[in-house]
Coordinates of C-alpha atoms in Angstrom, one line a residue:
M1213 CA 13.0 49.3 26.2
E1214 CA 11.4 51.1 23.2
P1215 CA 7.6 51.9 23.4
S1216 CA 6.6 49.3 20.6
I1217 CA 8.5 46.7 22.4
E1218 CA 6.9 47.5 25.8
R1219 CA 3.5 47.4 24.1
A1220 CA 4.3 43.9 22.6
A1221 CA 5.6 42.8 26.1
E1222 CA 2.3 43.9 27.7
H1223 CA 0.3 42.2 25.2
Y1224 CA 2.5 39.0 25.6
R1225 CA 2.0 39.1 29.6
A1226 CA -1.8 39.5 28.9
G1227 CA -2.0 36.4 26.7
R1228 CA -3.0 38.7 23.5
L1229 CA -0.5 36.7 21.5
A1230 CA -1.5 37.7 18.2
E1231 CA -1.1 41.4 19.2
A1232 CA 2.2 40.8 20.6
I1233 CA 3.4 39.2 17.4
A1234 CA 2.1 42.1 15.4
E1235 CA 3.9 44.7 17.5
C1236 CA 7.0 42.7 17.5
R1237 CA 7.3 42.4 13.5
A1238 CA 6.2 46.2 13.4
S1239 CA 9.1 47.1 15.2
L1240 CA 11.4 44.9 13.6
R1241 CA 10.5 46.4 10.2
T1242 CA 12.0 49.7 11.4
A1243 CA 14.8 48.2 13.5
P1244 CA 15.5 44.7 12.1
R1245 CA 18.6 44.0 14.4
T1246 CA 17.0 44.3 17.8
A1247 CA 17.7 41.6 19.9
D1248 CA 14.9 42.3 22.4
A1249 CA 12.3 42.4 19.8
L1250 CA 13.6 39.0 18.3
N1251 CA 13.4 37.4 21.5
L1252 CA 9.9 38.5 22.2
L1253 CA 8.7 37.7 18.8
G1254 CA 10.0 33.9 19.0
A1255 CA 8.7 33.6 22.5
A1256 CA 5.1 34.9 21.5
L1257 CA 5.3 32.4 18.3
F1258 CA 6.0 29.6 20.3
S1259 CA 3.6 30.4 22.8
A1260 CA 0.9 30.8 20.1
G1261 CA 2.1 26.9 18.8
D1262 CA 4.1 27.7 16.0
D1263 CA 7.6 26.5 17.2
G1264 CA 8.9 26.3 13.7
A1265 CA 8.7 29.9 12.8
A1266 CA 9.9 30.9 16.7
V1267 CA 13.5 29.2 16.0
E1268 CA 14.9 31.8 13.6
P1269 CA 14.1 35.0 15.3
L1270 CA 15.6 33.7 18.6
R1271 CA 18.6 32.5 16.7
E1272 CA 18.9 35.7 15.3
A1273 CA 18.8 37.5 18.9
V1274 CA 21.7 35.2 20.0
R1275 CA 23.5 35.9 16.7
L1276 CA 23.4 39.7 17.4
Q1277 CA 23.8 39.4 21.1
P1278 CA 25.6 36.0 22.2
G1279 CA 24.9 36.8 26.0
H1280 CA 21.4 37.6 25.5
A1281 CA 20.3 35.1 28.6
S1282 CA 16.5 35.4 27.7
A1283 CA 17.0 34.7 24.2
L1284 CA 19.3 31.5 24.9
T1285 CA 16.7 30.4 27.5
N1286 CA 13.9 30.7 24.9
L1287 CA 15.9 29.2 22.1
A1288 CA 16.7 26.2 24.4
V1289 CA 13.2 25.8 25.3
V1290 CA 11.9 25.9 21.6
L1291 CA 14.6 23.5 20.2
Q1292 CA 14.2 21.1 23.3
H1293 CA 10.5 21.1 22.4
R1294 CA 11.2 20.3 18.7
Q1295 CA 13.7 17.6 19.9
E1296 CA 16.7 19.1 18.0
W1297 CA 18.7 18.0 21.1
A1298 CA 22.3 19.0 20.1
A1299 CA 21.3 22.5 19.2
A1300 CA 19.2 22.9 22.3
E1301 CA 22.3 21.5 24.5
R1302 CA 24.3 24.2 22.9
S1303 CA 22.2 27.0 24.1
L1304 CA 22.0 25.6 27.4
R1305 CA 25.8 25.2 27.7
T1306 CA 26.4 28.9 26.7
L1307 CA 23.6 30.0 29.1
L1308 CA 25.6 28.0 32.1
V1309 CA 28.9 29.6 30.8
L1310 CA 27.1 33.0 31.7
S1311 CA 25.3 31.8 34.9
P1312 CA 26.8 28.5 36.1
E1313 CA 24.3 28.7 39.0
L1314 CA 21.3 28.8 36.8
A1315 CA 19.2 25.8 38.4
F1316 CA 16.6 26.0 35.6
A1317 CA 19.3 25.7 32.8
H1318 CA 20.9 22.4 34.7
S1319 CA 17.5 21.0 34.7
R1320 CA 16.8 21.5 31.2
L1321 CA 20.2 20.3 30.3
G1322 CA 19.8 17.1 32.4
S1323 CA 16.5 16.2 30.6
I1324 CA 17.9 16.8 26.9
L1325 CA 21.2 14.8 28.2
K1326 CA 18.9 12.0 29.3
E1327 CA 17.5 11.8 25.7
T1328 CA 20.6 11.9 24.0
G1329 CA 21.8 8.9 26.1
D1330 CA 24.6 10.8 28.2
L1331 CA 23.1 9.4 31.5
A1332 CA 26.0 10.2 33.7
Q1333 CA 26.0 13.8 32.8
A1334 CA 22.4 14.0 32.8
V1335 CA 22.7 12.5 36.7
R1336 CA 25.3 15.4 37.2
H1337 CA 23.4 18.2 36.1
L1338 CA 20.1 17.1 37.7
S1339 CA 21.8 16.6 41.0
R1340 CA 23.4 20.1 40.7
M1341 CA 20.3 21.6 40.1
I1342 CA 18.7 20.2 43.2
R1343 CA 21.7 21.7 45.2
L1344 CA 21.1 25.1 43.6
A1345 CA 17.5 25.5 44.4
P1346 CA 14.6 24.2 46.4
P1347 CA 13.6 21.0 44.2
S1348 CA 10.3 20.3 43.5
A1349 CA 8.4 16.8 43.1
Q1350 CA 9.0 16.9 39.4
D1351 CA 12.8 17.5 39.9
W1352 CA 13.2 14.6 42.2
L1353 CA 11.1 12.5 39.8
N1354 CA 13.3 13.4 36.8
L1355 CA 16.5 12.6 38.8
G1356 CA 15.0 9.1 39.9
L1357 CA 13.8 8.2 36.6
V1358 CA 17.5 9.1 35.0
R1359 CA 19.1 7.2 38.2
L1360 CA 17.0 4.4 37.4
L1361 CA 17.9 4.0 33.8
N1362 CA 21.6 4.5 34.7
G1363 CA 21.4 1.6 37.1
D1364 CA 21.8 3.5 40.3
F1365 CA 19.1 1.8 42.1
A1366 CA 19.9 2.9 45.6
E1367 CA 20.2 6.7 44.5
A1368 CA 16.9 6.3 42.4
E1369 CA 14.9 4.9 45.3
D1370 CA 16.2 7.7 47.5
A1371 CA 15.1 10.3 44.8
F1372 CA 11.5 8.5 44.5
R1373 CA 11.2 8.6 48.1
R1374 CA 11.7 12.3 48.1
T1375 CA 9.4 12.6 45.4
I1376 CA 6.4 11.1 47.5
A1377 CA 7.6 13.3 50.6
H1378 CA 6.7 16.4 48.1
T1379 CA 3.6 14.8 46.7
P1380 CA 2.4 11.7 48.7
E1381 CA -0.6 11.5 46.3
G1382 CA 1.7 11.0 43.1
A1383 CA 1.0 7.5 42.1
Y1384 CA 3.7 7.5 39.5
A1385 CA 6.6 7.7 42.1
H1386 CA 5.0 4.8 44.1
A1387 CA 4.8 2.7 41.1
Q1388 CA 8.6 3.4 40.2
L1389 CA 9.6 2.2 43.6
G1390 CA 7.7 -1.0 43.0
E1391 CA 10.0 -1.2 40.0
I1392 CA 13.0 -0.7 41.6
W1393 CA 12.2 -3.3 44.2
L1394 CA 11.3 -5.9 41.6
R1395 CA 14.8 -5.5 40.2
L1396 CA 16.3 -6.2 43.5
G1397 CA 13.9 -9.2 44.2
R1398 CA 12.1 -7.6 47.3
L1399 CA 8.5 -8.6 46.4
K1400 CA 6.6 -7.6 49.4
P1401 CA 7.6 -3.8 49.4
A1402 CA 7.4 -3.9 45.7
A1403 CA 3.6 -5.3 46.0
V1404 CA 3.0 -2.6 48.9
A1405 CA 4.4 0.2 46.3
F1406 CA 2.2 -1.0 43.3
A1407 CA -0.8 -1.6 45.5
R1408 CA -0.6 2.1 46.9
A1409 CA -0.1 3.4 43.5
L1410 CA -3.3 1.9 42.1
C1411 CA -5.0 3.2 45.1
L1412 CA -4.2 6.7 44.4
D1413 CA -4.7 6.0 40.7
P1414 CA -6.6 3.1 39.7
T1415 CA -6.1 3.7 35.7
L1416 CA -2.0 3.5 36.2
R1417 CA -1.6 0.3 34.0
G1418 CA 1.9 -0.1 35.0
A1419 CA 1.1 -0.7 38.7
N1420 CA -1.4 -3.3 37.6
D1421 CA 1.2 -4.9 35.5
G1422 CA 3.7 -4.8 38.6
L1423 CA 1.2 -6.6 40.9
A1424 CA 0.8 -9.2 38.4
R1425 CA 4.4 -9.8 38.3
C1426 CA 4.8 -9.9 41.9
R1427 CA 2.0 -12.6 42.3
H1428 CA 3.9 -14.7 39.4
Y1429 CA 7.2 -14.3 41.4
A1430 CA 5.7 -15.4 44.6
T1431 CA 4.4 -18.6 43.2
A1432 CA 7.3 -19.3 41.5
A1433 CA 9.4 -18.8 45.0
M1434 CA 6.8 -21.0 46.9
A1435 CA 7.4 -23.5 44.0
R1436 CA 11.1 -23.6 44.6
A1437 CA 10.5 -23.9 48.6
E1438 CA 7.8 -26.2 48.6
P1439 CA 7.6 -28.5 45.5
T1440 CA 4.0 -30.2 45.2
E1441 CA 5.1 -32.7 42.7
P1442 CA 7.2 -35.7 43.0
A1443 CA 10.9 -35.0 42.4
S1444 CA 11.1 -37.2 39.6
A1445 CA 8.4 -35.5 37.6
A1446 CA 9.6 -32.0 38.4
S1447 CA 13.2 -32.3 37.8
G1448 CA 14.9 -29.9 35.3
G1449 CA 12.3 -27.1 35.8
F1450 CA 13.1 -23.4 35.5
V1451 CA 11.3 -20.0 34.9
M1452 CA 11.5 -18.2 31.9
R1453 CA 10.4 -14.5 31.5
G1454 CA 10.5 -12.5 28.2
A1455 CA 8.5 -10.2 25.6
F1456 CA 7.1 -13.4 24.0
T1457 CA 3.9 -11.7 22.8
S1458 CA 5.8 -9.0 21.2
H1459 CA 7.1 -8.5 17.4
T1460 CA 10.6 -8.0 18.5
G1461 CA 14.0 -10.0 18.1
Y1462 CA 13.8 -10.8 21.8
G1463 CA 10.1 -11.7 21.5
H1464 CA 10.9 -13.9 18.7
F1465 CA 13.7 -16.0 20.3
C1466 CA 11.8 -16.4 23.4
R1467 CA 8.7 -17.8 21.9
R1468 CA 11.0 -20.1 19.8
L1469 CA 12.9 -21.4 23.0
I1470 CA 9.7 -21.8 25.0
Q1471 CA 8.0 -23.8 22.2
R1472 CA 11.0 -25.9 21.9
L1473 CA 11.6 -26.7 25.7
R1474 CA 7.6 -27.5 25.9
R1475 CA 8.0 -30.1 22.8
D1476 CA 11.0 -31.7 25.0
A1477 CA 8.7 -31.7 28.0
V1478 CA 10.9 -29.5 30.2
P1479 CA 9.2 -28.4 33.2
L1480 CA 8.7 -24.5 32.6
Q1481 CA 7.0 -21.7 33.9
A1482 CA 6.5 -18.6 31.4
I1483 CA 6.0 -15.1 32.6
G1484 CA 5.8 -12.3 30.3
I1485 CA 7.7 -9.1 30.4
L1486 CA 4.6 -7.2 31.8
G1487 CA 3.0 -9.8 33.9
P1488 CA -0.7 -10.4 32.5
D1489 CA 0.7 -11.3 29.2
S1490 CA -1.4 -14.0 27.3
W1491 CA 0.1 -17.0 25.9
P1492 CA -2.4 -18.3 23.2
E1493 CA -1.2 -21.9 23.4
E1494 CA -1.6 -22.7 27.2
S1495 CA -2.1 -21.2 30.8
L1496 CA 1.0 -19.3 31.9
D1497 CA 0.3 -19.5 35.5
R1498 CA 1.6 -22.9 35.9
P1499 CA 4.5 -22.9 38.7
V1500 CA 7.2 -25.7 38.6
P1501 CA 10.0 -26.4 41.2
A1502 CA 13.1 -24.6 39.7
R1503 CA 16.3 -22.9 40.8
A1504 CA 16.5 -20.2 38.4
V1505 CA 14.6 -17.3 36.4
V1506 CA 16.0 -16.9 32.7
N1507 CA 15.5 -13.4 31.4
C1508 CA 15.5 -13.2 28.0
L1509 CA 15.6 -9.4 28.1
I1510 CA 18.1 -6.5 28.3
P1511 CA 19.8 -6.2 31.6
L1512 CA 17.3 -2.9 32.5
A1513 CA 14.2 -5.2 32.3
T1514 CA 15.8 -8.2 34.6
E1515 CA 14.0 -8.8 37.6
R1516 CA 15.0 -10.9 40.7
V1517 CA 12.7 -13.7 42.3
P1518 CA 13.8 -14.5 45.9
G1519 CA 15.4 -17.9 46.3
L1520 CA 16.2 -18.4 42.7
A1521 CA 19.2 -17.5 40.6
T1522 CA 19.0 -14.8 38.1
V1523 CA 20.1 -15.5 34.7
T1524 CA 19.9 -12.6 31.9
F1525 CA 19.8 -13.9 28.4
S1526 CA 20.5 -10.6 26.3
M1527 CA 23.1 -9.4 23.6
F1528 CA 24.7 -6.0 22.5
E1529 CA 25.2 -4.6 19.0
G1530 CA 28.4 -2.6 19.7
T1531 CA 31.9 -3.3 21.1
C1532 CA 31.3 -2.6 24.6
I1533 CA 28.3 -2.5 26.8
P1534 CA 27.2 0.8 28.4
S1535 CA 28.4 1.2 31.9
A1536 CA 24.5 1.3 33.1
W1537 CA 24.3 -2.2 31.4
R1538 CA 27.2 -3.5 33.6
R1539 CA 25.8 -1.9 36.7
Q1540 CA 22.3 -3.6 36.0
S1541 CA 24.0 -7.0 34.7
A1542 CA 25.8 -7.3 38.0
L1543 CA 22.6 -8.4 39.6
S1544 CA 22.7 -11.5 37.4
D1545 CA 24.4 -14.8 38.5
L1546 CA 24.8 -15.7 34.8
V1547 CA 24.7 -13.5 31.6
L1548 CA 24.0 -15.7 28.4
V1549 CA 24.7 -14.3 25.0
P1550 CA 24.3 -15.7 21.4
T1551 CA 27.7 -14.9 19.9
E1552 CA 31.4 -14.3 20.6
S1553 CA 30.8 -10.3 19.7
S1554 CA 28.4 -9.8 22.7
R1555 CA 30.6 -11.9 25.1
L1556 CA 33.6 -9.6 24.3
A1557 CA 31.2 -6.6 24.6
W1558 CA 30.3 -7.7 28.1
E1559 CA 34.1 -8.3 29.0
A1560 CA 35.1 -5.1 27.5
G1561 CA 32.4 -3.5 30.0
G1562 CA 33.9 -4.7 32.8
F1563 CA 31.6 -7.8 33.5
P1564 CA 33.4 -10.9 35.0
A1565 CA 34.2 -13.5 32.3
E1566 CA 33.5 -16.5 34.6
R1567 CA 29.7 -15.3 34.7
L1568 CA 29.4 -15.4 30.9
R1569 CA 28.2 -18.2 28.7
I1570 CA 27.5 -18.4 25.0
C1571 CA 24.3 -19.9 23.8
P1572 CA 23.6 -19.4 19.9
L1573 CA 20.1 -18.8 18.6
G1574 CA 18.4 -20.7 16.2
V1575 CA 16.9 -20.5 12.4
D1576 CA 13.4 -21.2 11.3
P1577 CA 14.0 -24.1 8.6
E1578 CA 10.1 -25.1 8.8
D1579 CA 9.3 -22.1 7.5
A1580 CA 10.9 -23.0 3.9
V1581 CA 8.3 -25.5 3.4
R1582 CA 5.2 -23.9 4.6
E1583 CA 2.6 -24.2 1.9
D1584 CA 0.3 -21.5 3.2
A1585 CA 3.0 -18.7 2.8
P1586 CA 3.2 -17.9 -1.0
A1587 CA 5.4 -15.1 -2.1
P1588 CA 3.2 -11.9 -2.3
T1589 CA 2.4 -10.3 -5.5
L1590 CA 4.5 -7.2 -5.5
V1591 CA 4.6 -4.3 -8.0
D1592 CA 7.5 -1.7 -8.2
P1593 CA 7.0 1.9 -8.6
N1594 CA 7.2 1.5 -12.2
G1595 CA 4.2 -0.6 -12.2
Q1596 CA 6.3 -3.9 -13.1
L1597 CA 5.9 -6.9 -11.0
V1598 CA 8.7 -7.4 -8.8
S1599 CA 8.8 -11.2 -9.4
R1600 CA 10.1 -10.6 -13.1
Y1601 CA 13.4 -9.3 -11.7
R1602 CA 16.4 -11.9 -11.7
H1603 CA 17.9 -10.2 -8.5
R1604 CA 15.4 -9.5 -5.9
F1605 CA 17.2 -7.9 -2.6
L1606 CA 15.5 -8.1 0.5
N1607 CA 16.1 -6.2 3.6
I1608 CA 13.8 -6.2 6.9
S1609 CA 14.6 -3.7 9.6
D1610 CA 13.3 -1.7 12.2
F1611 CA 13.6 2.1 11.2
I1612 CA 16.5 3.0 13.6
P1613 CA 20.1 4.5 12.9
R1614 CA 21.6 1.3 13.9
K1615 CA 20.4 -0.6 10.9
N1616 CA 22.3 2.0 8.7
I1617 CA 19.7 2.4 6.0
L1618 CA 21.0 5.7 4.8
A1619 CA 24.1 3.7 3.7
L1620 CA 21.9 0.7 2.3
L1621 CA 20.1 3.5 0.0
R1622 CA 23.3 5.2 -0.9
V1623 CA 25.0 2.0 -2.0
W1624 CA 21.8 1.0 -3.9
L1625 CA 22.0 4.4 -5.8
R1626 CA 25.5 4.1 -6.4
A1627 CA 25.5 0.2 -7.5
T1628 CA 22.6 -0.1 -9.8
A1629 CA 20.9 1.6 -12.9
P1630 CA 17.5 1.8 -14.3
T1631 CA 18.7 -1.0 -16.9
D1632 CA 19.7 -3.4 -14.2
D1633 CA 17.9 -6.7 -13.9
A1634 CA 17.4 -6.0 -10.2
V1635 CA 15.1 -4.7 -7.3
L1636 CA 15.4 -3.5 -3.7
I1637 CA 12.7 -4.9 -1.5
L1638 CA 12.8 -2.4 1.8
K1639 CA 10.5 -3.8 4.6
L1640 CA 10.9 -1.1 7.3
G1641 CA 9.4 -0.8 10.9
K1642 CA 6.6 -2.7 12.6
G1643 CA 4.2 -1.3 10.2
G1644 CA 1.0 0.9 10.2
G1645 CA 2.2 3.3 7.5
D1646 CA 3.3 5.8 10.3
T1647 CA 3.4 9.4 8.7
A1648 CA 6.4 10.6 11.1
M1649 CA 8.4 7.4 9.7
R1650 CA 7.5 8.2 6.0
A1651 CA 8.7 11.9 6.5
E1652 CA 11.7 10.9 7.9
L1653 CA 12.4 8.3 5.2
G1654 CA 11.8 10.9 2.5
A1655 CA 14.5 13.0 4.3
L1656 CA 16.7 10.0 4.2
L1657 CA 16.0 9.3 0.5
R1658 CA 17.2 13.1 -0.1
L1659 CA 20.2 12.4 1.9
A1660 CA 21.1 9.4 -0.2
E1661 CA 20.6 11.0 -3.2
E1662 CA 23.1 13.9 -2.3
G1663 CA 25.7 11.4 -1.0
A1664 CA 25.6 9.2 -4.1
G1665 CA 25.2 12.3 -6.8
K1666 CA 22.2 10.3 -8.2
R1667 CA 18.5 10.5 -8.2
L1668 CA 16.2 7.4 -7.4
A1669 CA 15.0 7.4 -11.1
Q1670 CA 18.7 6.8 -12.1
A1671 CA 18.8 3.7 -10.0
A1672 CA 17.1 0.3 -10.3
P1673 CA 13.9 0.5 -8.5
I1674 CA 13.1 0.3 -4.7
N1675 CA 9.9 -1.4 -3.4
L1676 CA 9.1 0.2 0.1
I1677 CA 6.9 -1.9 2.5
D1678 CA 5.9 -0.1 5.5
R1679 CA 2.4 -1.8 6.3
S1680 CA 2.1 -4.4 9.2
M1681 CA 2.7 -8.0 8.1
S1682 CA 1.5 -11.5 9.7
D1683 CA 4.1 -14.0 10.4
I1684 CA 3.0 -15.8 7.4
A1685 CA 2.9 -12.9 5.3
M1686 CA 6.5 -12.4 6.5
T1687 CA 7.6 -15.7 5.2
G1688 CA 6.2 -15.3 1.9
L1689 CA 8.1 -11.9 1.7
Y1690 CA 11.2 -14.0 1.9
R1691 CA 10.1 -16.3 -0.9
A1692 CA 9.7 -13.2 -3.2
A1693 CA 13.5 -12.5 -3.0
T1694 CA 16.6 -14.1 -4.1
H1695 CA 19.2 -12.1 -1.8
Y1696 CA 19.1 -10.6 1.7
W1697 CA 21.3 -7.8 2.1
S1698 CA 22.3 -5.7 5.4
L1699 CA 24.8 -2.9 6.1
S1700 CA 23.8 -2.8 9.6
H1701 CA 26.2 -1.2 12.1
G1702 CA 26.0 -4.1 14.5
E1703 CA 23.8 -7.1 15.3
G1704 CA 23.4 -9.4 18.4
W1705 CA 22.2 -12.1 16.1
D1706 CA 19.9 -10.8 13.2
L1707 CA 17.0 -13.2 13.0
P1708 CA 15.8 -12.1 9.3
M1709 CA 19.7 -12.7 8.0
C1710 CA 19.5 -16.3 9.7
K1711 CA 15.9 -17.0 8.2
A1712 CA 16.7 -15.8 4.7
G1713 CA 20.0 -18.1 4.7
A1714 CA 17.9 -21.0 5.8
M1715 CA 15.5 -20.7 3.3
G1716 CA 18.0 -20.4 0.6
L1717 CA 18.5 -17.0 0.1
T1718 CA 22.0 -15.6 -0.8
L1719 CA 23.5 -13.4 1.9
V1720 CA 25.3 -10.2 1.4
A1721 CA 26.4 -9.1 5.1
P1722 CA 29.0 -6.9 6.7
R1723 CA 32.1 -8.9 8.3
H1724 CA 31.5 -7.9 12.0
S1725 CA 29.4 -8.6 15.3
A1726 CA 27.1 -11.4 15.1
Y1727 CA 27.7 -12.3 11.7
V1728 CA 30.8 -13.6 12.0
D1729 CA 29.7 -16.4 14.1
Y1730 CA 27.6 -18.0 11.4
L1731 CA 28.8 -16.6 8.2
D1732 CA 32.1 -16.5 6.2
D1733 CA 33.3 -16.1 2.8
T1734 CA 32.3 -19.5 1.6
T1735 CA 28.8 -19.1 2.7
A1736 CA 27.8 -15.3 1.9
H1737 CA 29.4 -12.2 0.4
M1738 CA 31.2 -10.5 3.2
I1739 CA 31.7 -6.8 3.4
P1740 CA 34.8 -5.4 5.1
A1741 CA 34.0 -3.2 8.3
T1742 CA 35.8 -0.7 10.6
V1743 CA 35.1 0.0 14.0
G1744 CA 34.3 3.7 14.7
P1745 CA 32.0 6.0 16.9
A1746 CA 28.3 5.2 17.1
L1747 CA 27.6 8.5 15.6
L1748 CA 24.3 9.7 13.7
P1749 CA 24.3 10.8 10.0
G1750 CA 23.8 14.5 11.3
G1751 CA 26.4 14.3 14.1
G1752 CA 26.1 13.3 17.7
Y1753 CA 25.9 10.0 19.3
Y1754 CA 23.1 7.3 18.7
P1755 CA 21.5 7.5 22.4
P1756 CA 21.4 3.9 23.3
F1757 CA 25.3 3.8 22.2
H1758 CA 26.4 7.0 23.7
G1759 CA 30.2 7.3 23.9
L1760 CA 30.7 3.8 22.3
D1761 CA 31.7 2.3 19.1
W1762 CA 30.1 0.2 16.4
W1763 CA 31.1 -0.8 13.1
N1764 CA 31.0 1.0 9.7
P1765 CA 30.8 -1.3 6.7
D1766 CA 32.6 -0.4 3.8
E1767 CA 30.3 1.3 1.0
D1768 CA 32.7 0.9 -1.8
A1769 CA 33.1 -2.9 -1.1
A1770 CA 29.5 -3.1 -0.8
T1771 CA 28.7 -1.3 -4.3
D1772 CA 31.3 -3.5 -5.9
I1773 CA 29.7 -6.8 -4.6
L1774 CA 26.1 -5.8 -5.6
R1775 CA 27.6 -4.9 -9.2
D1776 CA 29.5 -8.1 -9.3
I1777 CA 26.1 -10.0 -8.3
I1778 CA 23.8 -8.2 -10.7
Q1779 CA 26.2 -8.4 -13.7
G1780 CA 26.7 -12.1 -12.8
D1781 CA 30.5 -12.0 -12.1
S1782 CA 30.3 -13.5 -8.7
A1783 CA 30.0 -17.3 -7.7
P1784 CA 26.9 -18.4 -6.1
K1785 CA 27.0 -18.9 -2.3
S1786 CA 24.7 -20.5 0.1
A1787 CA 24.7 -20.7 3.9
R1788 CA 21.6 -22.8 4.1
A1789 CA 23.3 -26.1 4.9
R1790 CA 25.4 -24.6 7.6
L1791 CA 22.5 -22.7 9.3
L1792 CA 20.3 -25.9 9.0
E1793 CA 23.2 -28.1 10.7
R1794 CA 24.5 -25.9 13.5
F1795 CA 21.8 -23.3 14.5
T1796 CA 18.5 -25.0 15.0
W1797 CA 16.3 -24.1 18.1
E1798 CA 16.6 -27.7 19.0
R1799 CA 20.4 -27.0 19.5
S1800 CA 19.9 -23.7 20.9
A1801 CA 17.6 -25.3 23.8
A1802 CA 19.9 -28.2 24.3
R1803 CA 22.7 -25.6 24.8
L1804 CA 20.7 -23.5 27.2
L1805 CA 19.7 -26.8 29.4
A1806 CA 23.4 -27.7 29.4
I1807 CA 24.6 -24.3 30.7
L1808 CA 21.7 -24.4 33.4
D1809 CA 22.9 -28.0 34.5
E1810 CA 26.5 -27.0 34.4
A1811 CA 26.0 -24.2 36.9
G1812 CA 23.5 -26.4 39.1
L1813 CA 20.6 -24.3 38.2
R1814 CA 18.1 -27.0 37.2
G1815 CA 16.2 -29.2 40.0

């Protein structure tokens, strides 16, 4: 090693990072193609907190010397820290070609594969790491968490037990054992595990939540075994668990079903997804004699109650559920889904058809006549009132790749001009003006401009809303629009689309997934779509859909449909009558009760 590099290494080992960086740069001025100096510079910059500047010297070191193990290792660490998963994975795979038995590389690669959604391969590499070197408590914990996500409950339990054997004072592993046992309906050991976790760390909120669920489930189990009400008064009851306090699609449909069932005087014990959830309308801790628990949740969050049947009410937005979902669904006696698309996804994943039932969701017709939800005053980027435009297209989406916002923006740029009497109202995210989301949206807008070959200023205006809004304000937002438009890659139901249709907006939707259950060419403008891999715009699978397919709406067809609407060349269409007749929450609740009755799961 050259003297200057040796001095830089001494500074680095002593923690004198600024001096190490200066020495490396001085050396590179005289010998710019020195892989050792570039590697050390990248390591020092990363240690100094400048991960952005660290990437290029490390990449250059690998370009100069592809087998430089230290540079490959450091590059992978930096890229993982920056959440550049695909590039980090490539570096580690190259490192493993050079050193197949390197436990560190298997550990890092397993962690990265967990983030990209490749759970089976993450398990393989983390398991390989444990066989290659004496595992630490953290190694066992990481393996347990991935196995839990993958639905390997017995193997996850073993990993968490080994974590505790290494560090008995680790509260988190005890809590994870409790989570597994709740999924399996083992209330007593789950309560012991959560209590132990709280003794070790009284601030561990997940353990408190787990204990609360244990108490709720115990009361439900006791009510089933020893009903305290006369049979005639208690007949027909069941337990419903869900995220009813959250601003999510699952939360919304769980709330609506509970409200409808309460209105119909159906005996019901409601339990929140966490356990100590509050319900503003009444006390939740009201056990009723029941034969089943309906979990309005994804399979991973479904939990069993001893003595009661387990029903999962869920949905999926692709053509086939992940293998982890199939393993987790196996713990349910019945799986309810809202559409034929989701039913086919469960069947394609290997779930038994005889344990699947379709229960459509509902729409919110009462919102159309709410007098306390006026349309908001919106101003476009040019200072013009949005209400002045004849065609006001609305899209309400979580800011996630499945919603296909990039294509939505690209089609808008291609389809419109500044002279058009049209505006796009785009409501993204749950609100709060997240800085990271705005930066990501800015990058997405630049990609859309490149893809369309046009700048934003050359298209009709886009009115972006990223602030939090109340339910009343959201209803007013629908009133501000004339059309509702989606280019989603797949939907389990799409509550905003249904609400927009029920409120009389003209709908533009892809011809795939849930949309074909309640829309057709007579009620909406339907965009053709093809099936393809669930890939991100920059490459690689969308993690929740790793290795699976979703739908790709035809952007050319969408462009033509928007142009025809704006130019007045398309006939008016309305889904309002169909949605209000066939898809009410009253019908949804009645169908749910009928399914439970047919299966003998109500008292």
